[in-house]
GROMACS .gro file of C-alpha atoms in nm:
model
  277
    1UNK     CA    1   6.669   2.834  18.755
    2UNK     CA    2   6.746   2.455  18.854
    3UNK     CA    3   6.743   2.380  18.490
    4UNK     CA    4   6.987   2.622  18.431
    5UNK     CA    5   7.209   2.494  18.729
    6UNK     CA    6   7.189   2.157  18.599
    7UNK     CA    7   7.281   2.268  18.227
    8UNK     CA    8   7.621   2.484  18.408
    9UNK     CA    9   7.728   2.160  18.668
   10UNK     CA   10   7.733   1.940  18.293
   11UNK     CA   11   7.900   2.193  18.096
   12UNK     CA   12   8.124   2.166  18.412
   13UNK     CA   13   8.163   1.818  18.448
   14UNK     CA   14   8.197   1.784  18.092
   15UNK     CA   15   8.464   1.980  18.023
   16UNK     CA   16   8.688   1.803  18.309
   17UNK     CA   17   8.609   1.490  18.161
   18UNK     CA   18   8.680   1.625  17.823
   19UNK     CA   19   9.009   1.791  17.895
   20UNK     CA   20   9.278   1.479  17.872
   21UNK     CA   21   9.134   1.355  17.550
   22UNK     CA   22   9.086   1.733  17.352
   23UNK     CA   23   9.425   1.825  17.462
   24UNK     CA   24   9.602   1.475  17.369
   25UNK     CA   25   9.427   1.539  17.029
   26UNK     CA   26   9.615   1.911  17.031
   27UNK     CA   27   9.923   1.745  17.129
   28UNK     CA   28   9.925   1.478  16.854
   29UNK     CA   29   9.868   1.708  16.585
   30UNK     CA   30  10.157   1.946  16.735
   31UNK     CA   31  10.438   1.570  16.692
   32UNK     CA   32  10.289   1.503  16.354
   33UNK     CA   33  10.363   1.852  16.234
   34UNK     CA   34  10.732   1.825  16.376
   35UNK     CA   35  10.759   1.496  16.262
   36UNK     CA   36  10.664   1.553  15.910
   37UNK     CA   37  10.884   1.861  15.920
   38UNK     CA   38  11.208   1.638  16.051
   39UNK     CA   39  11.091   1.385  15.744
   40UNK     CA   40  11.092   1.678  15.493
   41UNK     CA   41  11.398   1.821  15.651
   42UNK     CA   42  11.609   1.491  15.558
   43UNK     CA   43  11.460   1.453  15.230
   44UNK     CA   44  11.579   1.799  15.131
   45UNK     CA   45  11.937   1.741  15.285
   46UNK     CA   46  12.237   1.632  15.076
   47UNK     CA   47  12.394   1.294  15.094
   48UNK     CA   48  12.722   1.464  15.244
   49UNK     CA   49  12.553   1.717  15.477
   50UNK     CA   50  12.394   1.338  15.577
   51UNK     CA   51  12.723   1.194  15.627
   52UNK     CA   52  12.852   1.453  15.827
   53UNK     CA   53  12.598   1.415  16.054
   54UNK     CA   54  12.611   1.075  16.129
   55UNK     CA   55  12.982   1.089  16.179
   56UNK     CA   56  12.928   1.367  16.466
   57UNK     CA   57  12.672   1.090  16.641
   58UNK     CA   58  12.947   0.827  16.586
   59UNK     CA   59  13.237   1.066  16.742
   60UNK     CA   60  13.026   1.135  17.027
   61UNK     CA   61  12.949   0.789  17.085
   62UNK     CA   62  13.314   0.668  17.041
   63UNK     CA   63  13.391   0.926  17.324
   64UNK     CA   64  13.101   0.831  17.577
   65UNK     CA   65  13.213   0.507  17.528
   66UNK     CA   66  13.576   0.529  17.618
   67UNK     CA   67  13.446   0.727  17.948
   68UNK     CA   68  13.328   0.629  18.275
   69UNK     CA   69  12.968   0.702  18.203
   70UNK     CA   70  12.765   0.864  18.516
   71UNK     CA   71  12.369   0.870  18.469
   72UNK     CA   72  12.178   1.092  18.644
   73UNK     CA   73  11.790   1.007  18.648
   74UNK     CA   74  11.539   1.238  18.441
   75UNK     CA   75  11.273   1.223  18.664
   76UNK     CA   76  11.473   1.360  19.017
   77UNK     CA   77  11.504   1.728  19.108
   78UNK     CA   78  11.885   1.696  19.014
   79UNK     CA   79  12.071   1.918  18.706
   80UNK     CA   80  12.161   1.775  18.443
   81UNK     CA   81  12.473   1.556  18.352
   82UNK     CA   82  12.799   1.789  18.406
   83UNK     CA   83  12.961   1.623  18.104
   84UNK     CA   84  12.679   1.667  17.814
   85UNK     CA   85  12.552   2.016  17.969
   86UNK     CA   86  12.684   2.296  17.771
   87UNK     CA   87  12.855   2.051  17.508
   88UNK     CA   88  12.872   2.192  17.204
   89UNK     CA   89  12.925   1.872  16.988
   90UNK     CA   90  12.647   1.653  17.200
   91UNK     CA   91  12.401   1.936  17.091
   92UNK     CA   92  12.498   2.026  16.759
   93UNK     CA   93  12.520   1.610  16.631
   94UNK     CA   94  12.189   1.525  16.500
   95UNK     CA   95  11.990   1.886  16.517
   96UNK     CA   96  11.813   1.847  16.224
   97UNK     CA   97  11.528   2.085  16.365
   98UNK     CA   98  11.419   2.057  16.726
   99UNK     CA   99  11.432   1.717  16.724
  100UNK     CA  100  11.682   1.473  16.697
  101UNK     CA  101  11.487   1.172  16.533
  102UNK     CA  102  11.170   1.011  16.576
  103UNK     CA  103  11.012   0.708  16.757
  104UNK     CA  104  10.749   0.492  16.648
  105UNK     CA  105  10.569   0.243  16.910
  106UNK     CA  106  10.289   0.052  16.731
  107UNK     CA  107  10.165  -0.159  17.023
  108UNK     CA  108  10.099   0.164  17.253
  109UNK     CA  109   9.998   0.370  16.893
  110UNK     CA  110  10.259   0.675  16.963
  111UNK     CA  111  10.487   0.858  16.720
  112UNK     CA  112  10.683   1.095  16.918
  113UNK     CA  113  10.979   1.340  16.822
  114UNK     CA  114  11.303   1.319  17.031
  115UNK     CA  115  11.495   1.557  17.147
  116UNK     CA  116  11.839   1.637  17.334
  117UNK     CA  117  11.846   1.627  17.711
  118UNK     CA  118  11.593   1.570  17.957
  119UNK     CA  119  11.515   1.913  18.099
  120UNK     CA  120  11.162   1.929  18.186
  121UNK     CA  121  11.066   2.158  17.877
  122UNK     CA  122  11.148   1.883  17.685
  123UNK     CA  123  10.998   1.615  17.835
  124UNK     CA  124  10.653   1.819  17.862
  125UNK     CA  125  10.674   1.807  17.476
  126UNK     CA  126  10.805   1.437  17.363
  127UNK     CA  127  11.064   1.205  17.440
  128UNK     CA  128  11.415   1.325  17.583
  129UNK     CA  129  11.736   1.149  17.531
  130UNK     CA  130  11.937   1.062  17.824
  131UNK     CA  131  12.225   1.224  17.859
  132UNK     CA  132  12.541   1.012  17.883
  133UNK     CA  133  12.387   0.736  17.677
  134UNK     CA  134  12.473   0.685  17.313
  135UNK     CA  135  12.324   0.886  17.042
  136UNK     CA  136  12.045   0.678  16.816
  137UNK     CA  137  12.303   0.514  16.562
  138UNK     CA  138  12.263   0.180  16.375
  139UNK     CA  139  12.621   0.070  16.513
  140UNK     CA  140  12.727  -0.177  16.761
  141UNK     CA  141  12.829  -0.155  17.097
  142UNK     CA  142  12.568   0.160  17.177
  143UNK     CA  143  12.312   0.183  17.413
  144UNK     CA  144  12.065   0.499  17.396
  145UNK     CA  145  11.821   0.582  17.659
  146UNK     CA  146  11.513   0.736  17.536
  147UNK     CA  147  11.266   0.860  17.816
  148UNK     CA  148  10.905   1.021  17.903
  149UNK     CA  149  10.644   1.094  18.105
  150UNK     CA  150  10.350   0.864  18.140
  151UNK     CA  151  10.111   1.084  18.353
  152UNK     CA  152  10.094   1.429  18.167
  153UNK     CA  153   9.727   1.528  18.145
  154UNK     CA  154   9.788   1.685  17.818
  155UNK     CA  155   9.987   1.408  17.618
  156UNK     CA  156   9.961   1.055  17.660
  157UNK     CA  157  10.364   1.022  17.552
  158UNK     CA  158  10.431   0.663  17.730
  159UNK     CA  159  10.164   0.633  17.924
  160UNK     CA  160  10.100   0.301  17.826
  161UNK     CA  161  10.390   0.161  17.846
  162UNK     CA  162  10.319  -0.083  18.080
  163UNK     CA  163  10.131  -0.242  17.794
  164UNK     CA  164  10.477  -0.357  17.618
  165UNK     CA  165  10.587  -0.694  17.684
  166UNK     CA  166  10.893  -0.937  17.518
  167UNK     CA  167  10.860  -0.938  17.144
  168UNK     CA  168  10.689  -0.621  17.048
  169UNK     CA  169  10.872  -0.386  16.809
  170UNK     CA  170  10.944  -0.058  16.794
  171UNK     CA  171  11.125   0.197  16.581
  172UNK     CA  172  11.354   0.501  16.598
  173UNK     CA  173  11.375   0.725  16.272
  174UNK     CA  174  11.718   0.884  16.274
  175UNK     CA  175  11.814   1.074  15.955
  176UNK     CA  176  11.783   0.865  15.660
  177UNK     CA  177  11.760   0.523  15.861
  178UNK     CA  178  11.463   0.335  16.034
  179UNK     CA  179  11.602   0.122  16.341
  180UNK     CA  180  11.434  -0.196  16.433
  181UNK     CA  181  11.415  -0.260  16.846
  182UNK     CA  182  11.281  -0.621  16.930
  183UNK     CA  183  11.169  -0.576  17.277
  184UNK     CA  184  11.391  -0.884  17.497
  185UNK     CA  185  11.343  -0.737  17.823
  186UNK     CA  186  11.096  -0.511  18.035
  187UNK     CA  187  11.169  -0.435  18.410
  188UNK     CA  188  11.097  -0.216  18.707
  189UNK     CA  189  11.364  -0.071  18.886
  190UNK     CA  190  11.463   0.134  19.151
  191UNK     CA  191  11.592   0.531  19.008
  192UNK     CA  192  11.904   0.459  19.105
  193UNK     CA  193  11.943   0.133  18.971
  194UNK     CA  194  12.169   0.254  18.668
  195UNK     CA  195  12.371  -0.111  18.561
  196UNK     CA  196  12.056  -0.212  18.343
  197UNK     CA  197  12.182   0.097  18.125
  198UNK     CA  198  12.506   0.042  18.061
  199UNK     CA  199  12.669  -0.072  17.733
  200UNK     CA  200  12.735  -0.407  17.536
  201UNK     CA  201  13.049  -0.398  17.282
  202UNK     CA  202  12.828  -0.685  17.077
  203UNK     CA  203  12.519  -0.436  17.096
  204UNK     CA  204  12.263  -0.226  16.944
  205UNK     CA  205  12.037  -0.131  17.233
  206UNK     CA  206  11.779   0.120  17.325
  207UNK     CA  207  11.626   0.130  17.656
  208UNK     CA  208  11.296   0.343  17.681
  209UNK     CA  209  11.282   0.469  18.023
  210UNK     CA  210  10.928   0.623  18.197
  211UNK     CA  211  10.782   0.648  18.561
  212UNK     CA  212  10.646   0.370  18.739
  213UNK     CA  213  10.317   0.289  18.861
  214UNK     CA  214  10.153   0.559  18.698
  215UNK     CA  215  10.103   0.883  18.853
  216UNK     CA  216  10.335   0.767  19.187
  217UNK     CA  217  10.656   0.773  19.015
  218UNK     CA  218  10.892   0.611  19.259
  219UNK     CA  219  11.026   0.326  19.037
  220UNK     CA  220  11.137   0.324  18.654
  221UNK     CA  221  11.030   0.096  18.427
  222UNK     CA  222  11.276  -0.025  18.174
  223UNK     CA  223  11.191  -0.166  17.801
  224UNK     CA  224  11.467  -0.269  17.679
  225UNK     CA  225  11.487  -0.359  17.304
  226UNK     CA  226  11.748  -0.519  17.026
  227UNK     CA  227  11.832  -0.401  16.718
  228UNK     CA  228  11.694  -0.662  16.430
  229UNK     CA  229  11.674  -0.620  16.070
  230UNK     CA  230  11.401  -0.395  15.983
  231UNK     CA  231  11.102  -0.540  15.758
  232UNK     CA  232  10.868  -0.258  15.652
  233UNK     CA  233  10.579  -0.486  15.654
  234UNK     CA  234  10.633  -0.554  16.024
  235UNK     CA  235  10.606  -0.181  16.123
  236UNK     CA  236  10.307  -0.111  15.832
  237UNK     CA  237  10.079  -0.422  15.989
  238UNK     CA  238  10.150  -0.253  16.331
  239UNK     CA  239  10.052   0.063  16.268
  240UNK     CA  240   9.751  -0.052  16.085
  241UNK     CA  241   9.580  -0.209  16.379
  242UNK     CA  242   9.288  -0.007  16.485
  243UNK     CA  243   9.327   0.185  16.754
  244UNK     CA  244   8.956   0.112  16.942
  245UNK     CA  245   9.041   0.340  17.241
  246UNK     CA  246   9.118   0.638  16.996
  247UNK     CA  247   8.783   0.602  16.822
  248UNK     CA  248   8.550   0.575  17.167
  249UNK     CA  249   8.746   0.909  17.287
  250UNK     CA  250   8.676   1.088  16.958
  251UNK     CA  251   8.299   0.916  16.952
  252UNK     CA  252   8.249   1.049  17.339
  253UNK     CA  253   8.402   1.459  17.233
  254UNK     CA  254   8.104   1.443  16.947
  255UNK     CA  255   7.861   1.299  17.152
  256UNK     CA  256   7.948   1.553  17.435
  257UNK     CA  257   7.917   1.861  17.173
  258UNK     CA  258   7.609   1.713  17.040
  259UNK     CA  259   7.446   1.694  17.392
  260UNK     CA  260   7.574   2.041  17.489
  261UNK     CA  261   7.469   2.203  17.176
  262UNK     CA  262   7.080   1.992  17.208
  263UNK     CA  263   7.064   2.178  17.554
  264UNK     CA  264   7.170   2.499  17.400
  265UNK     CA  265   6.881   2.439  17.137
  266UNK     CA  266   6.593   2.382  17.396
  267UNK     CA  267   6.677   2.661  17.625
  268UNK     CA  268   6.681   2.876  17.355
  269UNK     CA  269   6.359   2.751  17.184
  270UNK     CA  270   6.190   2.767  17.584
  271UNK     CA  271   6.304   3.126  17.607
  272UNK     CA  272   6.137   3.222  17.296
  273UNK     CA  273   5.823   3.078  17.404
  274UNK     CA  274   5.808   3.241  17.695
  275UNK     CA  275   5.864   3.576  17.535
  276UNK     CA  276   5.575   3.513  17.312
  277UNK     CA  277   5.358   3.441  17.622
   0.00000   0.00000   0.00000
């Protein structure tokens, strides 16, 4: 009977511990699927249909720009933006499939789809653009806020962000373009503390935007980056850094199963030899 309780409190214990890194692998395959469906998506599109779409992104960022831009913060009980909410040409510029684009952050190891808005649906499943900021776009004089949650149990999403410091790169995937970001500044702000987000006429910027510390939420970090000229090998030698964290979790899930399925093995082989007594 004890052994039995024992066996039930590990299976318990277990599975808690379990839960954060099973799910995040669940939620990583669920991006790469809608990633590599956005990818596909582009391939398949013509050159014009292309065009057309980048010149809706432009027209809505010539717009913002000649407006007194309001932001309202993602992470506050408040509705969204009046101005963007129920805009039919903010919505339908860039809809490619659910997601807008893509963002790739090798120093934290995420690749994330982004979507429109920052409703809470769609910060639960990636990275939400800000409304009232500037659509991804390689041209000057835009600044796009892209922003997430760090403390979702089931996707990491920026959780580590506070790992990011002055230098590292990162890179948003709109359409048929990869955009360079050279991180130049990273800060922690107040949520009201909007001026950090407002636009440069000499500028490409994008400003990722999560919850600070983690799991208290009552600042907002700010990693601000810079567009540079993108060098594939840059992003490649990135990415190709082993991820040592990843490979403990997935080591710890087999060696969990293992141990479960060992206890599952002697039980059953101690219950058959009682029966035979």
């Amino acid at each position: 009977m004890k052994k039995s309780i024992l066996i039930f409190i590990f299976l318990i214990g277990f599975t808690i511990f379990s839960y954060p890194f099973i799910s995040n692998l669940f939620a990583t395959k669920e991006h790469y699927t809608l990633i590599n469906d956005y990818h596909e998506k582009v391939h398949e599109m013509e050159a014009e249909q292309i065009t057309k779409e980048k010149a809706k992104a432009r027209e809505h960022n010539e717009q913002l720009a000649k407006s007194e831009v309001v932001y309202v913060d993602p992470f506050s009980d408040e509705e969204e933006s009046e101005s963007t909410v129920g805009n039919k040409s903010y919505y339908d510029a860039l809809q490619i499939n659910p997601a807008i684009g893509t963002i790739h952050i090798p120093k934290i190891d995420v690749e994330l789809p982004i979507y429109h808005g920052t409703g809470e649906k769609t910060l639960s499943r990636g990275v939400g653009h800000l409304e009232n900021s500037s659509l991804p776009s390689g041209e000057l004089g835009t600044h796009s806020v892209l922003t997430a949650h760090r403390g979702l149990p089931s996707s990491k999403l920026f959780r580590n962000m506070d790992e990011m410091a002055i230098g590292d790169h990162f890179f948003v995937h709109v359409l048929d373009e990869t955009l360079a970001y050279e991180v130049q500044s990273v800060q922690i702000v107040l949520p009201h503390e909007t001026e950090w987000l407002q636009f440069s006429e000499e500028d490409n910027i994008v400003t990722l935007l999560t919850c600070e510390p983690y799991m208290i939420n009552t600042h907002r970090m700010l990693v601000t980056g810079y567009l540079v000229p993108y060098e594939e090998e840059i992003e490649s030698s990135q990415e190709e850094a082993i991820n040592l964290p990843f490979f403990i979790m997935i080591g710890i899930v087999i060696a969990g199963i293992f141990t479960i399925w060992l206890i599952w093995r002697h039980k059953r082989k101690g219950g058959r030899a009682n029966e035979e007594k």
